[in-house]
Amino acid sequence: MELANGGSIHGRETEEDMDRETSADTPLREPSPLYHSHYAGTVRQRAYIFDGSGNFYNKEWDLAEGRGEEFCWYHVELPKGSQKLSQSAQYLIGVLCPPLKLQDILSLISNGPFCGHVDGALVFRVNSPGPASSDFTFRIAARITENSVITVSLGRVPRLGFSRMGQSLLSEIPSVESPTYYRGQQKEGSGTVIREHVLEFLLTMNHSEEADNPVPKSVSNLVVHIIDTHVDQLQDMVTKLEIDLDAVELELDKGGFALKKQMLDDRRFPKMHLNLQRLLQVIAHGEQVFPRVKEKSTSKRWFCSEDIVALEELIGRLRRLKENVGFIANRVTALQAGLDSWQAEQINRKLYYLSFLSIIFLPLSVITGVFGMNVGGVPWTGQRDPRIKDGFRNVMILCVAMLFLVLLCFIFPYLYSRIAAWSRSRAMKKSWSLNRRSFLKRTIGGSGVSQERGGYLRL
């Protein structure tokens, strides 16, 4: 795909240069040379003009609106890097000012969801806060008028642009470049060759990259296309997460101690859960913005009713996508719980080994402690007095008595509960025997009375 007027925006070094660039006298079609000598290749720009009959052409970057049935589309692709939000705003100022004002720039680049009219144009944005270099930071904003659309995205959005039908990979029958061996010889296919990893990518993303997109015939078609590609991008990310999660589950089933330990050390599942929360936030922003876009577009005479229905379908896709992300989050939580239980099992096993070692060495420590005691000077331990020559024995008896007292203190609650349960069961058996005897006595006595009365019981 061609890049119309692929100029880049550039920074300003002095306040005088900034005032000169933003002055009203600056021509629209001749940007300052300062922009083309600094930050080269940082920002990508695309400009299209549509004739309203299904044809489109690349055009120069002049930000002019279409006439009659024609309408223009200007797209700015901000780089995915470590730049700050203010630096991204500087990029847009250099690209879109003039004719746009600072108010328009702020409405396009700010974080959070927004939908409203700014300076007579319908503006919506779905900009998630977060580091611009993250794969889970999505930003798409659009400024819509009757004959012009200006969009801003963070990084490349798949399937957003257009290409000729003849350039589509899907319009031909390719052969997959996968080496196969038969008796030690490699067989090669003929015709158009598609690499295996490219085919896997297309299967993963569920669509081709910028191929065979229907060319919009109105501004409303273009708006639906922009929102559709945004939803497709979110769907692609969810599909990639599902595939990664399936691979992780297989690794956990086949992996051993080292793999699970590595996953715990890398905090793989907490990071995945955090990314899912960011994705849920983006989807929630779309659920807030796109219904308002549909509501505000209903009153526009240039917005077709078929596109209103298409927007409603896209909103339904977002809701289903949100449910799917919730299921993935539950799976990640379950896997993390399994790893936590495995780690607790490993810790319990180590504690069991330590307990076993303590059982082995405890008698040895007791014996060494007994025979290593120095009882000199302790009462009943006078070794030279013949009346208390058994002082060591007396000390041992005292230690055993104290140990028995301590054990009795620990065992007393258990003994008390057992004695109380035994007494309750004995009382219940005694009560049952008394009730049984009384019941038999009444039954036998009653049967005798019934026999005396001819077998009838008095009611």
Coordinates of C-alpha atoms in Angstrom, one line a residue:
M1 CA 0.0 0.0 0.0
E2 CA 1.3 3.4 -0.9
L3 CA 2.0 6.1 1.6
A4 CA 0.6 9.5 0.5
N5 CA 2.9 12.4 1.3
G6 CA 4.8 10.3 3.9
G7 CA 6.2 13.3 5.8
S8 CA 7.0 13.1 9.5
I9 CA 6.5 15.6 12.2
H10 CA 9.4 17.2 13.9
G11 CA 10.1 18.9 17.2
R12 CA 10.6 22.6 17.8
E13 CA 13.7 23.9 19.4
T14 CA 12.7 27.4 20.2
E15 CA 9.6 29.3 21.1
E16 CA 10.0 31.4 18.0
D17 CA 9.9 28.3 15.8
M18 CA 6.8 27.1 17.6
D19 CA 5.0 30.4 17.1
R20 CA 6.0 30.5 13.5
E21 CA 4.7 27.0 12.8
T22 CA 1.3 27.5 14.5
S23 CA 0.6 30.9 13.0
A24 CA -2.5 31.4 10.9
D25 CA -0.4 32.5 7.9
T26 CA 1.3 29.1 7.4
P27 CA 0.1 27.6 4.1
L28 CA -1.8 24.3 4.4
R29 CA 0.0 22.5 1.5
E30 CA 3.5 23.5 2.3
P31 CA 4.6 22.4 5.8
S32 CA 7.7 23.9 7.2
P33 CA 11.0 22.2 6.3
L34 CA 11.7 21.8 10.0
Y35 CA 9.2 19.0 10.1
H36 CA 11.1 17.0 7.5
S37 CA 14.5 17.2 9.1
H38 CA 13.7 16.0 12.6
Y39 CA 12.0 12.8 13.9
A40 CA 12.3 11.3 10.4
G41 CA 10.0 8.3 9.9
T42 CA 8.4 8.6 13.3
V43 CA 4.8 9.2 12.3
R44 CA 3.1 7.5 9.4
Q45 CA 0.4 9.3 7.4
R46 CA -2.1 8.0 5.0
A47 CA -4.5 10.1 2.9
Y48 CA -7.3 8.8 0.7
I49 CA -10.1 10.3 -1.4
F50 CA -13.3 8.3 -2.2
D51 CA -15.5 9.2 -5.1
G52 CA -18.7 7.7 -3.5
S53 CA -19.0 5.0 -6.2
G54 CA -16.6 2.4 -4.7
N55 CA -13.3 3.9 -6.0
F56 CA -10.5 5.4 -3.9
Y57 CA -7.3 7.2 -4.7
N58 CA -4.2 8.2 -2.7
K59 CA -4.0 12.0 -2.2
E60 CA -1.6 14.5 -0.8
W61 CA -1.7 15.5 2.9
D62 CA -3.6 18.8 2.7
L63 CA -6.4 18.1 5.2
A64 CA -9.0 19.4 2.7
E65 CA -12.5 18.1 2.7
G66 CA -14.2 16.5 -0.2
R67 CA -16.8 18.1 -2.5
G68 CA -20.2 16.7 -3.4
E69 CA -20.2 13.0 -3.2
E70 CA -16.5 12.9 -2.6
F71 CA -15.1 12.5 0.9
C72 CA -11.5 12.3 2.3
W73 CA -9.9 10.2 5.0
Y74 CA -6.7 11.2 6.8
H75 CA -5.1 8.7 9.1
V76 CA -2.2 9.3 11.5
E77 CA -0.3 6.4 12.9
L78 CA 1.6 7.2 16.1
P79 CA 4.6 5.1 17.0
K80 CA 4.4 2.4 19.7
G81 CA 7.3 3.3 21.9
S82 CA 8.2 4.8 25.2
Q83 CA 7.2 8.3 24.4
K84 CA 5.0 10.3 26.7
L85 CA 1.5 11.4 26.0
S86 CA 2.7 15.0 25.6
Q87 CA 5.1 13.9 23.0
S88 CA 2.3 12.2 21.0
A89 CA 0.3 15.4 21.3
Q90 CA 3.3 17.3 19.8
Y91 CA 3.3 14.9 16.9
L92 CA -0.4 15.6 16.2
I93 CA 0.1 19.3 16.5
G94 CA 2.8 19.2 13.9
V95 CA 0.6 17.1 11.6
L96 CA -2.9 18.5 12.0
C97 CA -2.4 22.1 13.1
P98 CA -3.6 24.0 11.2
P99 CA -6.5 23.7 10.3
L100 CA -7.3 21.9 13.5
K101 CA -7.0 23.7 16.8
L102 CA -5.5 22.7 20.0
Q103 CA -8.9 21.8 21.4
D104 CA -9.4 19.3 18.6
I105 CA -5.9 17.8 19.2
L106 CA -6.6 17.3 22.9
S107 CA -9.9 15.7 22.2
L108 CA -8.2 13.1 19.9
I109 CA -5.1 12.3 22.0
S110 CA -6.4 12.4 25.6
N111 CA -6.9 9.2 27.5
G112 CA -10.2 7.6 28.4
P113 CA -13.5 7.2 26.5
F114 CA -15.1 10.3 24.8
C115 CA -17.9 11.0 22.4
G116 CA -19.2 14.5 21.6
H117 CA -19.2 17.4 19.2
V118 CA -16.0 19.5 19.2
D119 CA -16.0 22.6 17.0
G120 CA -18.9 21.3 14.9
A121 CA -17.4 17.9 14.3
L122 CA -18.3 14.5 15.8
V123 CA -15.3 13.3 17.8
F124 CA -15.0 9.9 19.6
R125 CA -12.0 8.2 21.1
V126 CA -11.3 4.9 22.8
N127 CA -7.8 5.6 24.3
S128 CA -6.7 3.2 27.0
P129 CA -4.2 4.5 29.6
G130 CA -1.0 2.6 29.9
P131 CA 2.5 2.4 28.4
A132 CA 2.5 3.0 24.7
S133 CA 4.9 0.2 24.1
S134 CA 2.5 -2.4 25.5
D135 CA 0.6 -4.8 23.2
F136 CA -2.5 -4.3 25.3
T137 CA -2.6 -0.5 25.0
F138 CA -5.2 0.4 22.3
R139 CA -5.9 3.9 21.1
I140 CA -8.2 4.9 18.3
A141 CA -9.8 8.3 17.8
A142 CA -11.8 9.9 15.0
R143 CA -13.0 13.3 14.0
I144 CA -16.0 13.1 11.6
T145 CA -17.5 15.7 9.4
E146 CA -19.9 15.4 6.4
N147 CA -17.0 15.1 3.8
S148 CA -13.9 14.3 5.9
V149 CA -12.7 11.8 8.5
I150 CA -9.5 12.2 10.5
T151 CA -8.4 9.2 12.5
V152 CA -5.5 8.7 15.0
S153 CA -4.2 5.3 16.1
L154 CA -1.4 4.0 18.2
G155 CA 0.6 1.7 16.1
R156 CA -0.6 -0.2 13.1
V157 CA -4.2 -1.4 13.0
P158 CA -4.7 -4.5 10.9
R159 CA -7.1 -4.4 8.0
L160 CA -7.6 -0.6 8.4
G161 CA -6.1 0.4 5.1
F162 CA -7.1 -0.6 1.6
S163 CA -5.3 -2.4 -1.3
R164 CA -6.2 -3.4 -4.8
M165 CA -8.1 -6.6 -5.4
G166 CA -5.4 -7.8 -7.7
Q167 CA -2.8 -7.4 -5.0
S168 CA -4.7 -9.7 -2.6
L169 CA -3.0 -12.9 -1.5
L170 CA -6.4 -14.6 -1.2
S171 CA -7.3 -14.0 -4.8
E172 CA -4.8 -16.7 -5.9
I173 CA -4.3 -20.3 -5.0
P174 CA -0.9 -20.6 -3.2
S175 CA 1.1 -23.6 -2.2
V176 CA 2.3 -23.7 1.3
E177 CA 6.1 -23.6 1.8
S178 CA 6.4 -26.6 4.1
P179 CA 9.4 -28.9 3.6
T180 CA 8.3 -32.5 3.1
Y181 CA 10.7 -35.4 2.8
Y182 CA 10.1 -38.6 0.9
R183 CA 13.0 -41.1 0.9
G184 CA 15.4 -38.4 1.8
Q185 CA 14.4 -36.0 -1.0
Q186 CA 12.6 -32.7 -0.6
K187 CA 9.5 -32.0 -2.6
E188 CA 8.7 -28.5 -3.6
G189 CA 5.4 -27.0 -4.6
S190 CA 4.8 -24.9 -7.7
G191 CA 2.9 -21.7 -8.3
T192 CA 2.5 -18.9 -5.7
V193 CA 4.3 -19.8 -2.5
I194 CA 3.0 -18.8 0.9
R195 CA 5.2 -19.4 4.0
E196 CA 3.8 -21.7 6.7
H197 CA 4.2 -19.1 9.4
V198 CA 2.2 -16.6 7.3
L199 CA -0.6 -19.1 6.9
E200 CA -0.6 -19.7 10.6
F201 CA -0.8 -16.0 11.2
L202 CA -3.8 -15.6 8.9
L203 CA -5.6 -18.5 10.5
T204 CA -4.9 -17.1 13.9
M205 CA -6.2 -13.6 13.0
N206 CA -9.3 -15.0 11.2
H207 CA -8.8 -12.6 8.3
S208 CA -6.3 -11.4 5.8
E209 CA -4.1 -8.3 6.3
E210 CA -5.5 -5.3 4.4
A211 CA -6.9 -7.5 1.6
D212 CA -10.3 -7.3 -0.1
N213 CA -11.7 -4.6 2.2
P214 CA -15.0 -3.3 0.7
V215 CA -14.4 0.3 -0.3
P216 CA -16.8 2.7 1.5
K217 CA -19.2 4.6 -0.5
S218 CA -20.1 7.2 2.2
V219 CA -18.7 8.6 5.3
S220 CA -20.9 6.4 7.4
N221 CA -19.5 3.3 5.7
L222 CA -16.0 4.6 6.5
V223 CA -16.9 5.1 10.2
V224 CA -18.3 1.6 10.4
H225 CA -15.1 0.3 8.8
I226 CA -12.9 2.0 11.3
I227 CA -14.9 0.7 14.3
D228 CA -15.0 -2.7 12.7
T229 CA -11.3 -2.9 12.4
H230 CA -10.9 -1.8 16.0
V231 CA -13.2 -4.6 17.2
D232 CA -11.3 -7.0 14.9
Q233 CA -8.0 -6.0 16.5
L234 CA -9.4 -6.7 20.0
Q235 CA -10.7 -10.1 18.7
D236 CA -7.3 -10.9 17.3
M237 CA -5.7 -10.2 20.7
V238 CA -8.3 -12.4 22.5
T239 CA -7.7 -15.2 20.0
K240 CA -3.9 -14.9 20.5
L241 CA -4.4 -15.1 24.3
E242 CA -6.5 -18.2 23.9
I243 CA -3.8 -19.9 21.8
D244 CA -1.1 -18.9 24.2
L245 CA -3.2 -20.2 27.1
D246 CA -3.8 -23.5 25.4
A247 CA 0.0 -23.8 24.8
V248 CA 0.7 -23.1 28.5
E249 CA -1.8 -25.7 29.6
L250 CA -0.1 -28.3 27.5
E251 CA 3.3 -27.2 28.9
L252 CA 2.0 -27.6 32.4
D253 CA 0.6 -31.1 31.7
K254 CA 3.9 -32.3 30.2
G255 CA 6.3 -30.1 32.1
G256 CA 8.1 -30.9 35.4
F257 CA 9.4 -29.2 38.4
A258 CA 11.7 -26.8 36.5
L259 CA 9.0 -25.5 34.2
K260 CA 6.5 -24.9 37.0
K261 CA 9.2 -23.2 39.1
Q262 CA 10.1 -21.0 36.2
M263 CA 6.5 -19.9 35.7
L264 CA 6.2 -19.0 39.3
D265 CA 9.4 -17.0 39.3
D266 CA 8.4 -15.2 36.1
R267 CA 4.9 -14.4 37.5
R268 CA 3.5 -15.4 34.2
F269 CA -0.1 -15.8 35.1
P270 CA -0.3 -12.6 37.2
K271 CA 1.1 -10.7 34.3
M272 CA -1.4 -12.4 31.9
H273 CA -4.2 -11.5 34.3
L274 CA -3.1 -7.9 34.4
N275 CA -3.1 -7.8 30.6
L276 CA -6.6 -9.3 30.6
Q277 CA -7.8 -6.5 32.9
R278 CA -6.3 -3.9 30.5
L279 CA -8.1 -5.6 27.6
L280 CA -11.4 -5.6 29.6
Q281 CA -10.9 -1.9 30.2
V282 CA -10.5 -1.2 26.5
I283 CA -13.7 -3.2 25.7
A284 CA -15.6 -1.4 28.5
H285 CA -14.5 1.9 26.9
G286 CA -15.9 0.7 23.6
E287 CA -19.2 -0.3 25.2
Q288 CA -19.4 3.3 26.6
V289 CA -18.5 5.1 23.4
F290 CA -19.9 3.2 20.5
P291 CA -23.6 3.3 21.6
R292 CA -23.2 7.1 22.0
V293 CA -21.7 7.3 18.5
K294 CA -24.8 5.4 17.2
E295 CA -27.1 7.7 19.1
K296 CA -25.5 10.9 17.8
S297 CA -25.1 9.5 14.3
T298 CA -28.9 8.8 14.0
S299 CA -29.6 12.5 13.8
K300 CA -27.1 13.0 10.9
R301 CA -28.7 13.1 7.5
W302 CA -25.5 11.7 5.9
F303 CA -25.4 8.6 8.1
C304 CA -27.2 5.7 6.5
S305 CA -29.7 3.5 8.4
E306 CA -27.9 0.3 7.3
D307 CA -24.8 1.6 9.0
I308 CA -26.8 2.2 12.2
V309 CA -27.7 -1.5 12.1
A310 CA -24.0 -2.4 11.5
L311 CA -23.0 -0.3 14.5
E312 CA -25.5 -2.2 16.7
E313 CA -24.0 -5.5 15.5
L314 CA -20.5 -4.3 16.4
I315 CA -21.7 -3.3 19.9
G316 CA -23.1 -6.8 20.3
R317 CA -19.8 -8.2 19.2
L318 CA -18.1 -6.2 21.9
R319 CA -20.4 -7.5 24.6
R320 CA -19.8 -11.1 23.5
L321 CA -16.1 -10.4 23.4
K322 CA -16.2 -9.1 27.0
E323 CA -17.8 -12.4 28.1
N324 CA -15.1 -14.3 26.3
V325 CA -12.4 -12.3 28.0
G326 CA -14.1 -13.1 31.3
F327 CA -13.9 -16.8 30.6
I328 CA -10.2 -16.5 29.8
A329 CA -9.6 -14.7 33.0
N330 CA -11.3 -17.5 34.9
R331 CA -9.1 -20.0 33.2
V332 CA -6.0 -18.0 34.1
T333 CA -7.2 -17.9 37.7
A334 CA -7.7 -21.6 37.7
L335 CA -4.2 -22.2 36.4
Q336 CA -2.7 -19.9 38.9
A337 CA -4.6 -21.7 41.7
G338 CA -3.2 -25.0 40.4
L339 CA 0.3 -23.6 40.5
D340 CA -0.2 -22.3 44.0
S341 CA -1.5 -25.6 45.2
W342 CA 1.5 -27.3 43.6
Q343 CA 3.9 -24.9 45.4
A344 CA 2.1 -25.5 48.7
E345 CA 2.4 -29.3 48.2
Q346 CA 6.2 -28.9 47.6
I347 CA 6.5 -26.8 50.8
N348 CA 4.5 -29.4 52.8
R349 CA 6.7 -32.2 51.4
K350 CA 9.9 -30.4 52.5
L351 CA 8.4 -29.7 55.9
Y352 CA 7.6 -33.5 56.1
Y353 CA 11.2 -34.3 55.4
L354 CA 12.3 -31.8 58.1
S355 CA 9.8 -33.4 60.6
F356 CA 11.2 -36.8 59.8
L357 CA 14.7 -35.6 60.5
S358 CA 13.6 -34.0 63.8
I359 CA 12.0 -37.3 64.9
I360 CA 15.3 -39.0 64.3
F361 CA 17.5 -36.5 66.1
L362 CA 15.1 -35.7 69.0
P363 CA 15.9 -38.8 71.1
L364 CA 19.6 -38.3 70.5
S365 CA 19.4 -34.7 71.6
V366 CA 17.4 -35.7 74.7
I367 CA 20.0 -38.4 75.6
T368 CA 22.9 -36.0 75.1
G369 CA 21.1 -33.3 77.1
V370 CA 20.5 -35.7 80.0
F371 CA 24.0 -37.0 80.2
G372 CA 25.5 -33.6 79.7
M373 CA 23.6 -32.0 82.6
N374 CA 25.7 -30.4 85.4
V375 CA 23.7 -31.0 88.5
G376 CA 26.2 -29.7 90.9
G377 CA 24.7 -27.2 93.4
V378 CA 21.1 -28.2 92.6
P379 CA 19.1 -29.4 95.7
W380 CA 19.0 -33.2 96.1
T381 CA 22.2 -33.5 94.1
G382 CA 24.8 -33.6 96.8
Q383 CA 27.1 -36.4 95.7
R384 CA 29.2 -36.5 98.8
D385 CA 26.3 -36.5 101.3
P386 CA 25.4 -40.2 101.9
R387 CA 21.8 -39.2 102.8
I388 CA 21.1 -37.7 99.4
K389 CA 23.4 -39.8 97.3
D390 CA 20.6 -40.4 94.8
G391 CA 20.3 -36.7 93.7
F392 CA 20.6 -37.4 90.0
R393 CA 17.7 -39.8 90.2
N394 CA 15.6 -37.3 92.1
V395 CA 16.3 -34.7 89.4
M396 CA 15.2 -37.1 86.6
I397 CA 12.0 -38.0 88.5
L398 CA 11.2 -34.3 88.9
C399 CA 11.7 -33.8 85.1
V400 CA 9.5 -36.7 84.3
A401 CA 6.8 -35.3 86.6
M402 CA 7.0 -31.9 85.0
L403 CA 6.8 -33.5 81.5
F404 CA 3.7 -35.5 82.6
L405 CA 2.1 -32.3 83.9
V406 CA 2.7 -30.5 80.7
L407 CA 1.4 -33.4 78.6
L408 CA -1.7 -33.5 80.9
C409 CA -2.4 -29.8 80.2
F410 CA -2.3 -30.5 76.5
I411 CA -4.4 -33.7 76.7
F412 CA -6.9 -32.4 79.2
P413 CA -9.3 -30.7 76.5
Y414 CA -9.3 -34.0 74.5
L415 CA -9.9 -36.1 77.6
Y416 CA -12.7 -33.7 78.7
S417 CA -14.4 -33.9 75.3
R418 CA -14.2 -37.7 75.3
I419 CA -15.6 -38.0 78.8
A420 CA -18.4 -35.6 78.0
A421 CA -19.3 -37.5 74.8
W422 CA -19.2 -40.8 76.7
S423 CA -21.5 -39.4 79.5
R424 CA -24.0 -38.0 76.9
S425 CA -24.1 -41.3 75.0
R426 CA -24.6 -43.2 78.3
A427 CA -27.4 -40.9 79.3
M428 CA -29.1 -41.3 75.9
K429 CA -28.9 -45.1 76.1
K430 CA -30.3 -45.1 79.6
S431 CA -33.2 -42.8 78.5
W432 CA -33.8 -45.0 75.4
S433 CA -34.0 -48.2 77.6
L434 CA -36.5 -46.5 80.0
N435 CA -38.6 -45.3 77.1
R436 CA -38.5 -48.7 75.5
R437 CA -39.6 -50.4 78.7
S438 CA -42.4 -47.9 79.2
F439 CA -43.5 -48.4 75.6
L440 CA -43.6 -52.2 75.9
K441 CA -45.4 -52.0 79.1
R442 CA -48.1 -49.7 77.6
T443 CA -48.4 -51.8 74.5
I444 CA -48.7 -55.1 76.4
G445 CA -51.1 -53.6 78.9
G446 CA -53.2 -52.0 76.1
S447 CA -53.4 -55.3 74.2
G448 CA -54.7 -57.0 77.3
V449 CA -57.4 -54.4 77.7
S450 CA -58.3 -54.7 74.0
Q451 CA -58.7 -58.4 74.4
E452 CA -60.9 -58.0 77.4
R453 CA -63.1 -55.6 75.4
G454 CA -63.5 -57.9 72.4
G455 CA -60.6 -56.6 70.3
Y456 CA -61.8 -53.0 69.9
L457 CA -59.8 -50.0 71.1
R458 CA -61.6 -47.0 72.7
L459 CA -61.2 -43.9 70.7

